[in-house]
């Protein structure tokens, strides 16, 4: 009976989607969907997803699989997978408890407020993105080891070993990756004193094998010595030596003192679903909760999916939320963040009181509220669920594609350029066009504000969705739209992800949109309301898992990249 009901559910929810199933994916394939009965991993590269699933099949739980997937991504997805960066992980165990692990990078102790300004006060262009000075103290290795030591059930060496082999034997480049590496070739050559493995004499092509021996050796040190294999000893010495080749300021003390932080998740009720997400120093969770709270009172389901009125409502909410972000959000260990006030139902209603259903509000008219009263897509998100229903949503990044493109010589890993996520000067936009002020100013040991939004959704107290995305400032709006597509518009997860997206972030005052999100008539209606529209090739790359009532897992891998759902 359950099987019949499930089939019916799939048929109803997923009708309207068609297309070819992937050939290289494991798990059952129904139409366009990868369905797994036991466990599933959806990540940015087929080899990292396969590694995660193998760990599950060996008896590992979702945290073992997540840690294995993350280390594998550091090898086979150097665009964003990393050991030289940071991120956020949200874990929900099958008994319904959740924990956020914040392994965001930190400003080195020698960082100063105006470190990216010239004498005349102007921003020194490129310094916060292209140089050794752009790197925050990496958090990924500490975060992964912390997560594994608390939740993992397989030995750490078994979990990291597949990544070591992937580095030593090499991984297969996808077509997109060959292109990414080729277009970044000049940066790799210019910014490194020793040629990194990402550069070879000829250009890369799909199917080439990329071997990373120095990275393999670093991963072995992490396998053998745990966090000391990265934050002290040979790896640390190599990193500091790299810093000294230029203007880098990460010191021995910075590395020794880095500690990831366990934080309580934040959540909201949205139409009977519980949305559980990450707190600051990511802005993503608060942004998502504010957005859902702001649109909730409006009958946009009646207005219709991607109707001009619906898009207008969502965009106007986004405009207001990003204005708040610019003023109030930063590292909670340094600034007081009014989380409860910002997500308070009455505050959100009051914030939307200036919403005009027929007219765009100019961003200059929107100031941050009073709660007391051009880019690449290279962060990476993956989702994991194991057979017992433990779930992990993890988003990690080097910030820019390949970070600052600087590879630590003889240690083989790329450095992040996360310092650009600070507000380097009040009102000066970062690489995602985001502006900020005092709350996100640079201070020694402080974490730069993030937009990463790994999220878990419960339905009737049971695990329902595991979701997240890369995309800088577009991360929370991408997650927001997919959640709304599923909950309000009844879409299956793949259709919800495939649907076109749009994005507004207060400043600059325009709507970015994908071409399948807004048709010509809708575009004209939005323009008549006063919106400026700008086409963008893609917005976000959502990797999600939806859990069906009988426990089957449906993979949602974003076709905007080489994302792959694997299950068993
Ligand atoms: O933490 C953040 O919000 C950014 N450093 C994320 C960067 C990103 O998503 C890059 N592109 N997709």
Short mmCIF file of N, CA and C and ligand atoms in Angstrom, two decimals, residues 104 325 376-379 397 399-400 418 421 432 449-452 470-472 475, ligand 1:
data_model
loop_
_atom_site.label_atom_id
_atom_site.label_comp_id
_atom_site.label_asym_id
_atom_site.label_seq_id
_atom_site.Cartn_x
_atom_site.Cartn_y
_atom_site.Cartn_z
N UNK A 104 33.95 29.11 9.59
CA UNK A 104 34.22 30.28 8.75
C UNK A 104 35.65 30.77 9.01
N UNK A 325 20.66 43.69 6.22
CA UNK A 325 21.95 42.97 6.27
C UNK A 325 23.12 43.94 6.34
N UNK A 376 31.24 34.74 -10.33
CA UNK A 376 31.27 33.33 -10.67
C UNK A 376 30.37 32.61 -9.66
N UNK A 377 30.20 31.34 -9.83
CA UNK A 377 29.30 30.59 -8.95
C UNK A 377 30.09 29.57 -8.16
N UNK A 378 31.20 29.99 -7.60
CA UNK A 378 32.07 28.97 -7.06
C UNK A 378 32.25 28.94 -5.56
N UNK A 379 31.19 28.77 -4.91
CA UNK A 379 31.19 28.19 -3.58
C UNK A 379 30.64 26.81 -3.86
N UNK A 397 33.58 27.24 0.89
CA UNK A 397 34.04 28.12 -0.17
C UNK A 397 35.47 28.60 0.03
N UNK A 399 35.71 31.57 -1.53
CA UNK A 399 35.14 32.85 -1.96
C UNK A 399 35.15 32.95 -3.48
N UNK A 400 36.21 33.49 -4.09
CA UNK A 400 36.24 33.55 -5.56
C UNK A 400 36.48 32.15 -6.14
N UNK A 418 38.76 35.32 1.25
CA UNK A 418 37.55 35.62 2.00
C UNK A 418 37.57 37.00 2.66
N UNK A 421 35.01 39.56 1.90
CA UNK A 421 33.64 39.54 2.42
C UNK A 421 33.44 40.52 3.57
N UNK A 432 30.55 40.77 -4.67
CA UNK A 432 29.17 40.42 -4.98
C UNK A 432 28.27 41.66 -5.00
N UNK A 449 31.36 38.54 7.30
CA UNK A 449 29.97 38.12 7.14
C UNK A 449 29.80 37.27 5.87
N UNK A 450 29.07 36.20 6.02
CA UNK A 450 28.84 35.29 4.89
C UNK A 450 27.39 35.35 4.44
N UNK A 451 27.11 34.75 3.29
CA UNK A 451 25.72 34.58 2.84
C UNK A 451 25.35 33.10 2.76
N UNK A 452 26.26 32.24 3.17
CA UNK A 452 25.99 30.80 3.00
C UNK A 452 24.78 30.38 3.82
N UNK A 470 25.65 27.60 -3.68
CA UNK A 470 26.66 28.64 -3.79
C UNK A 470 26.03 29.89 -4.41
N UNK A 471 26.84 30.91 -4.67
CA UNK A 471 26.33 32.06 -5.42
C UNK A 471 26.47 33.40 -4.71
N UNK A 472 27.36 33.49 -3.71
CA UNK A 472 27.57 34.77 -3.04
C UNK A 472 26.26 35.32 -2.51
N UNK A 475 22.91 33.40 -2.71
CA UNK A 475 22.68 32.11 -2.03
C UNK A 475 21.34 32.09 -1.30
O1 LIG B 1 30.55 33.54 2.33
C1 LIG B 1 30.05 34.07 1.36
O2 LIG B 1 28.93 34.51 1.35
C2 LIG B 1 30.83 34.15 0.07
N1 LIG B 1 32.24 34.10 0.36
C3 LIG B 1 30.41 33.05 -0.80
C4 LIG B 1 31.11 33.07 -2.11
C5 LIG B 1 30.37 32.39 -3.16
O3 LIG B 1 29.29 31.92 -2.98
C6 LIG B 1 31.09 32.38 -4.46
N2 LIG B 1 30.27 32.08 -5.55
N3 LIG B 1 29.43 31.44 -5.76
#
